[in-house]
Tab-separated table of C-alpha atoms and ligand atoms in Angstrom:
chain	number	residue	atom	x	y	z
A	288	UNK	CA	7.298	40.890	35.541
A	289	UNK	CA	8.176	39.618	32.075
A	290	UNK	CA	8.224	35.843	31.671
A	291	UNK	CA	11.746	34.678	31.306
A	292	UNK	CA	12.461	32.426	28.348
A	293	UNK	CA	14.355	29.510	29.848
A	294	UNK	CA	15.150	27.794	26.545
A	295	UNK	CA	18.794	28.853	26.064
A	296	UNK	CA	19.796	27.868	29.587
A	297	UNK	CA	18.089	24.444	29.174
A	298	UNK	CA	19.908	23.675	25.961
A	299	UNK	CA	23.215	24.663	27.548
A	300	UNK	CA	22.538	22.252	30.396
A	301	UNK	CA	21.981	19.192	28.078
A	302	UNK	CA	24.750	16.603	28.093
A	303	UNK	CA	26.992	16.748	25.031
A	304	UNK	CA	25.622	13.536	23.461
A	305	UNK	CA	22.017	14.780	23.728
A	306	UNK	CA	22.967	18.154	22.213
A	307	UNK	CA	24.628	16.263	19.349
A	308	UNK	CA	21.499	14.136	18.888
A	309	UNK	CA	19.329	17.229	18.754
A	310	UNK	CA	21.676	18.749	16.185
A	311	UNK	CA	21.480	15.620	14.035
A	312	UNK	CA	17.685	15.561	14.404
A	313	UNK	CA	17.327	19.188	13.343
A	314	UNK	CA	19.710	18.640	10.420
A	315	UNK	CA	17.673	15.590	9.353
A	316	UNK	CA	14.498	17.644	9.519
A	317	UNK	CA	16.090	20.448	7.507
A	318	UNK	CA	16.992	17.863	4.844
A	319	UNK	CA	13.448	16.582	4.545
A	320	UNK	CA	12.650	14.807	7.809
A	321	UNK	CA	11.462	11.279	8.343
A	322	UNK	CA	7.854	11.956	9.247
A	323	UNK	CA	5.718	10.167	6.601
A	324	UNK	CA	3.361	13.144	6.211
A	325	UNK	CA	6.318	15.483	5.708
A	326	UNK	CA	7.981	13.129	3.222
A	327	UNK	CA	4.709	12.894	1.310
A	328	UNK	CA	4.348	16.679	1.255
A	329	UNK	CA	7.864	17.313	-0.010
A	330	UNK	CA	7.682	14.928	-2.982
A	331	UNK	CA	6.329	15.762	-6.386
A	332	UNK	CA	3.252	13.533	-6.531
A	333	UNK	CA	1.471	12.699	-9.784
A	334	UNK	CA	-1.600	10.508	-10.256
A	335	UNK	CA	-1.796	9.412	-13.889
A	336	UNK	CA	-5.510	8.640	-14.069
A	337	UNK	CA	-8.611	10.276	-12.641
A	338	UNK	CA	-12.072	10.398	-14.211
A	339	UNK	CA	-13.067	13.713	-12.647
A	340	UNK	CA	-13.985	15.363	-15.992
A	341	UNK	CA	-16.523	12.599	-16.670
A	342	UNK	CA	-18.076	13.032	-13.230
A	343	UNK	CA	-18.444	16.806	-13.371
A	344	UNK	CA	-19.498	16.647	-17.033
A	345	UNK	CA	-22.405	14.446	-15.941
A	346	UNK	CA	-23.198	16.196	-12.655
A	347	UNK	CA	-21.738	19.726	-12.427
A	348	UNK	CA	-19.834	20.367	-9.208
A	349	UNK	CA	-17.647	23.224	-7.944
A	350	UNK	CA	-14.111	21.793	-7.704
A	351	UNK	CA	-12.824	24.825	-5.779
A	352	UNK	CA	-14.979	23.905	-2.771
A	353	UNK	CA	-14.241	21.117	-0.322
A	354	UNK	CA	-17.135	18.667	-0.452
A	355	UNK	CA	-18.222	16.335	2.276
A	356	UNK	CA	-17.936	12.736	1.050
A	357	UNK	CA	-21.547	12.057	2.009
A	358	UNK	CA	-22.925	14.587	-0.491
A	359	UNK	CA	-23.968	13.414	-3.967
A	360	UNK	CA	-21.759	16.061	-5.641
A	361	UNK	CA	-18.622	15.130	-3.638
A	362	UNK	CA	-16.985	12.596	-5.913
A	363	UNK	CA	-13.396	11.703	-5.081
A	364	UNK	CA	-11.657	14.980	-5.860
A	365	UNK	CA	-11.882	18.710	-5.470
A	366	UNK	CA	-8.907	21.044	-5.287
A	367	UNK	CA	-9.037	21.481	-1.481
A	368	UNK	CA	-8.969	17.669	-1.046
A	369	UNK	CA	-6.177	17.452	-3.629
A	370	UNK	CA	-4.133	19.850	-1.456
A	371	UNK	CA	-5.060	17.923	1.690
A	372	UNK	CA	-3.863	14.685	0.079
A	373	UNK	CA	-0.620	16.323	-1.036
A	374	UNK	CA	-1.416	15.531	-4.668
A	375	UNK	CA	0.494	17.989	-6.870
A	376	UNK	CA	-0.346	16.834	-10.377
A	377	UNK	CA	-2.888	14.599	-12.045
A	378	UNK	CA	-3.972	13.409	-15.435
A	379	UNK	CA	-7.676	14.068	-15.825
A	380	UNK	CA	-9.205	11.720	-18.382
A	381	UNK	CA	-11.499	12.728	-21.196
A	382	UNK	CA	-13.453	9.471	-21.096
A	383	UNK	CA	-15.915	8.439	-23.774
A	384	UNK	CA	-17.853	5.204	-23.428
A	385	UNK	CA	-17.475	2.800	-26.329
A	386	UNK	CA	-20.522	2.816	-28.603
A	387	UNK	CA	-21.308	1.646	-32.114
A	388	UNK	CA	-18.484	1.597	-34.659
A	389	UNK	CA	-20.602	3.582	-37.105
A	390	UNK	CA	-20.179	7.051	-38.617
A	391	UNK	CA	-22.855	8.392	-36.259
A	392	UNK	CA	-21.264	6.655	-33.245
A	393	UNK	CA	-17.781	7.987	-34.020
A	394	UNK	CA	-19.085	11.518	-34.655
A	395	UNK	CA	-20.983	11.426	-31.353
A	396	UNK	CA	-17.847	10.273	-29.486
A	397	UNK	CA	-15.804	13.089	-31.035
A	398	UNK	CA	-18.483	15.609	-30.040
A	399	UNK	CA	-18.568	14.329	-26.434
A	400	UNK	CA	-14.761	14.513	-26.139
A	401	UNK	CA	-14.764	18.000	-27.599
A	402	UNK	CA	-17.570	19.152	-25.249
A	403	UNK	CA	-15.621	17.771	-22.284
A	404	UNK	CA	-12.500	19.652	-23.420
A	405	UNK	CA	-14.607	22.826	-23.787
A	406	UNK	CA	-15.793	22.358	-20.204
A	407	UNK	CA	-12.184	22.013	-19.012
A	408	UNK	CA	-11.176	25.090	-21.039
A	409	UNK	CA	-13.489	27.055	-18.725
A	410	UNK	CA	-11.497	25.874	-15.693
A	411	UNK	CA	-8.557	28.093	-16.720
A	412	UNK	CA	-10.442	31.114	-15.395
A	413	UNK	CA	-12.859	29.447	-13.010
A	414	UNK	CA	-10.158	27.613	-11.035
A	415	UNK	CA	-7.200	29.930	-11.724
A	416	UNK	CA	-6.517	30.198	-7.979
A	417	UNK	CA	-6.236	26.399	-7.677
A	418	UNK	CA	-4.770	24.926	-10.853
A	419	UNK	CA	-3.214	25.407	-14.250
A	420	UNK	CA	-3.016	23.045	-17.212
A	421	UNK	CA	0.296	21.289	-17.806
A	422	UNK	CA	1.201	20.142	-21.310
A	423	UNK	CA	4.733	18.932	-20.573
A	424	UNK	CA	6.815	17.649	-17.649
A	425	UNK	CA	8.398	21.127	-17.455
A	426	UNK	CA	4.921	22.678	-17.129
A	427	UNK	CA	4.180	20.312	-14.243
A	428	UNK	CA	7.331	21.378	-12.350
A	429	UNK	CA	6.715	25.094	-13.001
A	430	UNK	CA	3.037	24.995	-11.986
A	431	UNK	CA	3.697	22.941	-8.848
A	432	UNK	CA	6.606	25.280	-8.035
A	433	UNK	CA	4.115	28.147	-8.171
A	434	UNK	CA	1.990	26.424	-5.537
A	435	UNK	CA	-0.819	25.353	-7.879
A	436	UNK	CA	-2.135	21.904	-8.832
A	437	UNK	CA	-0.949	20.815	-12.285
A	438	UNK	CA	-3.797	19.342	-14.321
A	439	UNK	CA	-2.737	17.292	-17.340
A	440	UNK	CA	-5.163	15.844	-19.862
A	441	UNK	CA	-5.382	12.230	-20.992
A	442	UNK	CA	-8.011	10.636	-23.220
A	443	UNK	CA	-9.507	7.356	-22.039
A	444	UNK	CA	-10.596	5.442	-25.144
A	445	UNK	CA	-9.407	6.320	-28.652
A	446	UNK	CA	-13.005	6.056	-29.911
A	447	UNK	CA	-13.235	9.851	-30.538
A	448	UNK	CA	-10.330	9.483	-33.017
A	449	UNK	CA	-12.772	7.517	-35.194
A	450	UNK	CA	-10.992	6.334	-38.322
A	451	UNK	CA	-9.183	9.625	-38.939
A	452	UNK	CA	-5.602	9.683	-37.645
A	453	UNK	CA	-5.404	13.481	-38.178
A	454	UNK	CA	-7.782	13.751	-35.204
A	455	UNK	CA	-4.831	12.727	-32.991
A	456	UNK	CA	-3.056	16.022	-33.767
A	457	UNK	CA	-6.302	17.951	-33.261
A	458	UNK	CA	-6.698	16.495	-29.749
A	459	UNK	CA	-2.989	17.043	-29.040
A	460	UNK	CA	-3.490	20.709	-29.953
A	461	UNK	CA	-6.252	20.836	-27.339
A	462	UNK	CA	-3.850	19.607	-24.641
A	463	UNK	CA	-4.363	15.829	-24.674
A	464	UNK	CA	-1.039	14.168	-23.777
A	465	UNK	CA	-1.930	10.475	-23.613
A	466	UNK	CA	-4.525	8.276	-25.251
A	467	UNK	CA	-5.720	5.021	-23.703
A	468	UNK	CA	-6.120	3.169	-26.980
A	469	UNK	CA	-9.481	1.590	-26.078
A	470	UNK	CA	-11.830	1.043	-23.151
A	471	UNK	CA	-14.006	-1.946	-22.234
A	472	UNK	CA	-14.891	-2.894	-25.849
A	473	UNK	CA	-12.947	-3.251	-29.097
A	474	UNK	CA	-12.754	-0.134	-31.253
A	475	UNK	CA	-11.245	0.913	-34.607
A	476	UNK	CA	-7.758	1.075	-33.029
A	477	UNK	CA	-7.446	-2.221	-31.152
A	478	UNK	CA	-9.002	-5.014	-29.114
A	479	UNK	CA	-10.030	-4.492	-25.518
A	480	UNK	CA	-9.080	-6.915	-22.718
A	481	UNK	CA	-12.755	-7.135	-21.701
A	482	UNK	CA	-14.875	-7.326	-24.861
A	483	UNK	CA	-17.239	-10.285	-24.361
A	484	UNK	CA	-17.291	-10.771	-28.151
A	485	UNK	CA	-13.568	-11.633	-28.186
A	486	UNK	CA	-10.949	-10.091	-30.467
A	487	UNK	CA	-11.715	-8.217	-33.691
A	488	UNK	CA	-8.119	-7.455	-34.722
A	489	UNK	CA	-5.986	-9.872	-32.697
A	490	UNK	CA	-4.128	-6.827	-31.388
A	491	UNK	CA	-3.828	-3.407	-32.988
A	492	UNK	CA	-5.688	-2.811	-36.250
A	493	UNK	CA	-3.676	-1.452	-39.224
A	494	UNK	CA	-5.355	1.896	-38.442
A	495	UNK	CA	-4.325	1.490	-34.780
A	496	UNK	CA	-0.699	1.098	-35.868
A	497	UNK	CA	-0.929	4.419	-37.727
A	498	UNK	CA	-2.461	6.023	-34.609
A	499	UNK	CA	0.472	4.837	-32.467
A	500	UNK	CA	2.961	6.210	-35.032
A	501	UNK	CA	1.105	9.541	-35.096
A	502	UNK	CA	1.147	9.684	-31.289
A	503	UNK	CA	4.919	9.022	-31.353
A	504	UNK	CA	5.364	11.812	-33.916
A	505	UNK	CA	3.534	14.245	-31.622
A	506	UNK	CA	5.234	13.094	-28.395
A	507	UNK	CA	1.987	11.769	-26.916
A	508	UNK	CA	2.142	8.847	-24.492
A	509	UNK	CA	0.654	5.570	-25.698
A	510	UNK	CA	-1.481	4.135	-22.887
A	511	UNK	CA	-2.009	0.366	-22.866
A	512	UNK	CA	-4.395	0.132	-19.902
A	513	UNK	CA	-7.621	-1.646	-20.980
A	514	UNK	CA	-6.127	-3.103	-24.189
A	515	UNK	CA	-5.951	-6.867	-24.868
A	516	UNK	CA	-2.667	-8.705	-24.284
A	517	UNK	CA	-2.050	-8.926	-28.055
A	518	UNK	CA	-2.755	-5.204	-28.496
A	519	UNK	CA	-0.361	-4.520	-25.595
A	520	UNK	CA	2.429	-6.395	-27.397
A	521	UNK	CA	1.611	-4.757	-30.743
A	522	UNK	CA	1.785	-1.305	-29.096
A	523	UNK	CA	5.117	-2.205	-27.489
A	524	UNK	CA	6.472	-3.394	-30.857
A	525	UNK	CA	5.214	-0.419	-32.906
A	526	UNK	CA	5.858	2.462	-30.489
A	527	UNK	CA	9.186	4.291	-30.848
A	528	UNK	CA	8.801	5.653	-27.320
A	529	UNK	CA	8.266	3.849	-23.989
A	530	UNK	CA	4.573	3.218	-23.286
A	531	UNK	CA	2.537	3.620	-20.107
A	532	UNK	CA	-0.217	1.651	-18.418
A	533	UNK	CA	-1.950	4.657	-16.842
A	534	UNK	CA	-4.073	2.611	-14.390
A	535	UNK	CA	-3.452	-1.152	-14.233
A	536	UNK	CA	-2.739	-3.683	-11.451
A	537	UNK	CA	-0.951	-7.062	-11.305
A	538	UNK	CA	-2.658	-10.172	-12.715
A	539	UNK	CA	-0.483	-12.470	-10.576
A	540	UNK	CA	-2.250	-11.088	-7.481
A	541	UNK	CA	-5.743	-10.605	-8.929
A	542	UNK	CA	-6.717	-12.583	-12.001
A	543	UNK	CA	-8.511	-10.019	-14.151
A	544	UNK	CA	-7.794	-9.518	-17.867
A	545	UNK	CA	-7.502	-5.755	-17.176
A	546	UNK	CA	-4.427	-6.432	-15.022
A	547	UNK	CA	-0.872	-6.909	-16.307
A	548	UNK	CA	0.819	-10.326	-16.260
A	549	UNK	CA	4.365	-10.593	-14.914
A	550	UNK	CA	5.639	-10.985	-18.486
A	551	UNK	CA	3.825	-7.806	-19.495
A	552	UNK	CA	5.267	-5.925	-16.496
A	553	UNK	CA	8.774	-7.118	-17.387
A	554	UNK	CA	8.414	-6.327	-21.102
A	555	UNK	CA	6.893	-2.898	-20.432
A	556	UNK	CA	9.875	-2.136	-18.172
A	557	UNK	CA	12.395	-3.534	-20.663
A	558	UNK	CA	11.095	-0.981	-23.180
A	559	UNK	CA	11.449	1.798	-20.588
A	560	UNK	CA	7.743	2.139	-19.756
A	561	UNK	CA	5.851	2.481	-16.481
A	562	UNK	CA	2.924	0.616	-14.884
A	563	UNK	CA	0.755	2.908	-12.782
A	564	UNK	CA	-1.090	0.878	-10.130
A	565	UNK	CA	-4.866	1.381	-9.808
A	566	UNK	CA	-6.900	1.909	-6.592
A	567	UNK	CA	-10.081	0.104	-7.738
A	568	UNK	CA	-10.915	-2.655	-5.255
A	569	UNK	CA	-12.097	-5.064	-7.981
A	570	UNK	CA	-8.653	-4.971	-9.652
A	571	UNK	CA	-6.816	-5.394	-6.325
A	572	UNK	CA	-8.740	-8.141	-4.512
A	573	UNK	CA	-11.541	-10.610	-5.155
A	574	UNK	CA	-14.691	-8.823	-4.018
A	575	UNK	CA	-17.853	-10.851	-3.500
A	576	UNK	CA	-20.873	-8.560	-3.804
A	577	UNK	CA	-23.414	-9.149	-1.002
A	578	UNK	CA	-26.586	-11.111	-1.844
A	579	UNK	CA	-29.211	-8.785	-3.259
A	580	UNK	CA	-26.822	-6.279	-4.790
A	581	UNK	CA	-27.057	-7.666	-8.314
A	582	UNK	CA	-30.876	-7.572	-8.250
A	583	UNK	CA	-30.782	-3.989	-6.922
A	584	UNK	CA	-28.326	-2.912	-9.645
A	585	UNK	CA	-30.421	-4.645	-12.337
A	586	UNK	CA	-33.459	-2.801	-11.133
A	587	UNK	CA	-31.562	0.532	-11.353
A	588	UNK	CA	-30.621	-0.348	-14.926
A	589	UNK	CA	-34.245	-1.101	-15.800
A	590	UNK	CA	-35.323	2.298	-14.465
A	591	UNK	CA	-32.451	4.519	-15.671
A	592	UNK	CA	-30.659	2.517	-18.400
A	593	UNK	CA	-26.835	2.245	-18.585
A	594	UNK	CA	-25.131	4.348	-15.849
A	595	UNK	CA	-23.341	6.633	-18.313
A	596	UNK	CA	-26.348	7.076	-20.601
A	597	UNK	CA	-28.686	8.477	-17.930
A	598	UNK	CA	-30.261	11.703	-19.316
A	599	UNK	CA	-29.100	14.940	-17.617
A	600	UNK	CA	-32.489	15.571	-15.984
A	601	UNK	CA	-32.293	12.208	-14.156
A	602	UNK	CA	-28.579	12.105	-13.214
A	603	UNK	CA	-28.811	13.443	-9.649
A	604	UNK	CA	-31.767	11.159	-8.956
A	605	UNK	CA	-29.795	8.223	-10.364
A	606	UNK	CA	-26.714	9.045	-8.249
A	607	UNK	CA	-28.838	9.172	-5.097
A	608	UNK	CA	-30.501	5.843	-5.946
A	609	UNK	CA	-27.084	4.328	-6.695
A	610	UNK	CA	-25.669	5.634	-3.388
A	611	UNK	CA	-28.624	4.039	-1.574
A	612	UNK	CA	-27.807	0.659	-3.209
A	613	UNK	CA	-24.139	1.064	-2.187
A	614	UNK	CA	-25.186	1.772	1.395
A	615	UNK	CA	-27.565	-1.194	1.578
A	616	UNK	CA	-25.349	-3.675	-0.279
A	617	UNK	CA	-21.775	-2.436	0.201
A	618	UNK	CA	-19.094	-4.207	-1.831
A	619	UNK	CA	-16.056	-5.062	0.329
A	620	UNK	CA	-13.254	-2.591	-0.311
A	621	UNK	CA	-9.551	-3.245	-0.679
A	622	UNK	CA	-7.172	-1.468	1.690
A	623	UNK	CA	-3.986	0.563	1.326
A	624	UNK	CA	-2.158	-2.621	2.337
A	625	UNK	CA	-3.716	-4.489	-0.646
A	626	UNK	CA	-2.605	-1.642	-2.920
A	627	UNK	CA	0.908	-1.818	-1.435
A	628	UNK	CA	0.948	-5.589	-2.161
A	629	UNK	CA	0.418	-4.787	-5.870
A	630	UNK	CA	3.067	-2.047	-5.762
A	631	UNK	CA	5.509	-4.454	-4.043
A	632	UNK	CA	4.835	-7.119	-6.657
A	633	UNK	CA	5.199	-4.734	-9.598
A	634	UNK	CA	8.449	-3.374	-8.120
A	635	UNK	CA	9.812	-6.919	-7.679
A	636	UNK	CA	8.934	-7.862	-11.277
A	637	UNK	CA	9.403	-4.621	-13.245
A	638	UNK	CA	11.870	-2.760	-11.015
A	639	UNK	CA	11.548	0.374	-8.882
A	640	UNK	CA	11.995	2.642	-11.936
A	641	UNK	CA	8.914	1.286	-13.710
A	642	UNK	CA	6.069	1.569	-11.220
A	643	UNK	CA	3.753	4.450	-10.322
A	644	UNK	CA	0.217	5.288	-9.227
A	645	UNK	CA	-2.838	5.910	-11.432
A	646	UNK	CA	-5.737	5.888	-8.999
A	647	UNK	CA	-8.904	5.825	-11.160
A	648	UNK	CA	-10.585	8.052	-8.568
A	649	UNK	CA	-13.956	9.285	-9.821
A	650	UNK	CA	-13.915	6.186	-12.024
A	651	UNK	CA	-14.582	3.470	-9.445
A	652	UNK	CA	-11.521	3.720	-7.158
A	653	UNK	CA	-11.667	3.960	-3.373
A	654	UNK	CA	-9.988	2.010	-0.576
A	655	UNK	CA	-11.325	1.452	2.930
A	656	UNK	CA	-8.509	3.607	4.323
A	657	UNK	CA	-7.965	5.894	1.305
A	658	UNK	CA	-11.473	6.722	0.085
A	659	UNK	CA	-10.515	9.729	-2.055
A	660	UNK	CA	-7.483	11.846	-3.024
A	661	UNK	CA	-7.255	13.337	0.465
A	662	UNK	CA	-6.190	9.887	1.720
A	663	UNK	CA	-2.983	9.593	-0.336
A	664	UNK	CA	-0.600	10.252	2.613
A	665	UNK	CA	-1.733	6.848	3.972
A	666	UNK	CA	-0.240	5.200	0.867
A	667	UNK	CA	3.124	6.853	1.481
A	668	UNK	CA	3.006	5.908	5.181
A	669	UNK	CA	2.372	2.232	4.287
A	670	UNK	CA	5.207	2.186	1.729
A	671	UNK	CA	7.604	3.741	4.279
A	672	UNK	CA	6.508	1.067	6.768
A	673	UNK	CA	7.454	-1.535	4.144
A	674	UNK	CA	10.937	-0.095	3.789
A	675	UNK	CA	10.736	2.128	0.714
A	676	UNK	CA	13.294	4.939	0.776
A	677	UNK	CA	12.548	8.583	-0.027
A	678	UNK	CA	14.175	8.043	-3.429
A	679	UNK	CA	11.952	5.004	-4.110
A	680	UNK	CA	8.867	6.949	-3.065
A	681	UNK	CA	9.744	9.898	-5.287
A	682	UNK	CA	10.138	7.483	-8.217
A	683	UNK	CA	6.784	5.784	-7.579
A	684	UNK	CA	4.912	8.993	-6.835
A	685	UNK	CA	5.738	10.719	-10.110
A	686	UNK	CA	9.447	10.555	-10.918
A	687	UNK	CA	9.064	7.497	-13.118
A	688	UNK	CA	6.052	8.830	-14.979
A	689	UNK	CA	7.702	12.218	-15.553
A	690	UNK	CA	10.811	10.490	-16.952
A	691	UNK	CA	8.758	8.369	-19.390
A	692	UNK	CA	6.739	11.411	-20.466
A	693	UNK	CA	9.970	13.310	-21.115
A	694	UNK	CA	11.260	10.398	-23.201
A	695	UNK	CA	8.085	10.327	-25.302
A	696	UNK	CA	8.502	14.042	-25.986
A	697	UNK	CA	12.175	13.592	-26.876
A	698	UNK	CA	11.452	10.601	-29.148
A	699	UNK	CA	9.085	12.847	-31.142
A	700	UNK	CA	11.870	15.211	-32.109
A	701	UNK	CA	14.139	12.417	-33.381
B	150	ZN	ZN1	-10.228	2.848	-16.999
């Protein structure tokens, strides 16, 4: 005997008010639902800063395969984990460590950036089933609409520009759409917020001003993360387009010169820019390293040298030794709630239209409850718990950044 489907009769027997409630519920779900995971999935999500190119440039890894976090080649991102975390689009940084401001140093930096871009060029075919490169906000929407991850390219540290502003156009032609003017040390463009030697230029150098103007002409985003406070204000004054902080937190909550003061947040917003909050624990909370960690890290440095100068033949060995130190002397990690505190603060100071997320995954980021890109739905869930609406979330998760990017492109044509 066939099994009778009792569903229609049951629905007919519901009281009117319950039937109405069910109707409202199904209509709500059809319009997007209120389940945090579903809300997260339906939004366009963009992370404005990941250092994945640096990681796979140093230790090759197949980004089309889902890696277990415990493996040395896992890092914080592969395309399967990007899908799992509902991350649609991301700026992958071409990062070059600051070295000597000499002809040889600048030429070496340019070569490294170019080699990294060559590596990414190969992804077009290698990862065609997972991603495509996006060079404009429209590209991002089209690529995501086609069910692929949109990979955009940023450059972290203007060191590869050297002292030749025509290099800006050359990197733009290769797909670079923002430049973080400097990194942890001063360069030819500007002062860094963390150079132990103090300022060289007291802001942007005259050459740095010409770089910002060239970036404006090309429609590239000027990124003020890492720059000194004076360089931040110079960039704001010189740039014809709104500027971004691709991965920076709030100094009022964690006193670190890399973080933005309330005045900086307000002024960035007043000029139409966006502050993308970072997921590195040491920018979010005060982290006391356990006793013994410093000695262990010093000993690693004695054996292998600076972490990003380890020769290719020793890199895997170094990573394993480094992972062993992390296991033995773990640094306390911030949580999604700590991240949400910074987002709340930035929203209060700068406004909901001027805050976003730039994780710094593969560059030191990782929260206790969001260890890699697959954990991003937890961020959305926490923000919903704190009362953010779907519209707010869409703004934070990419809407604001996309708007600012569009404005930079439009300012170029004026
Ligand atoms: Zn950085």
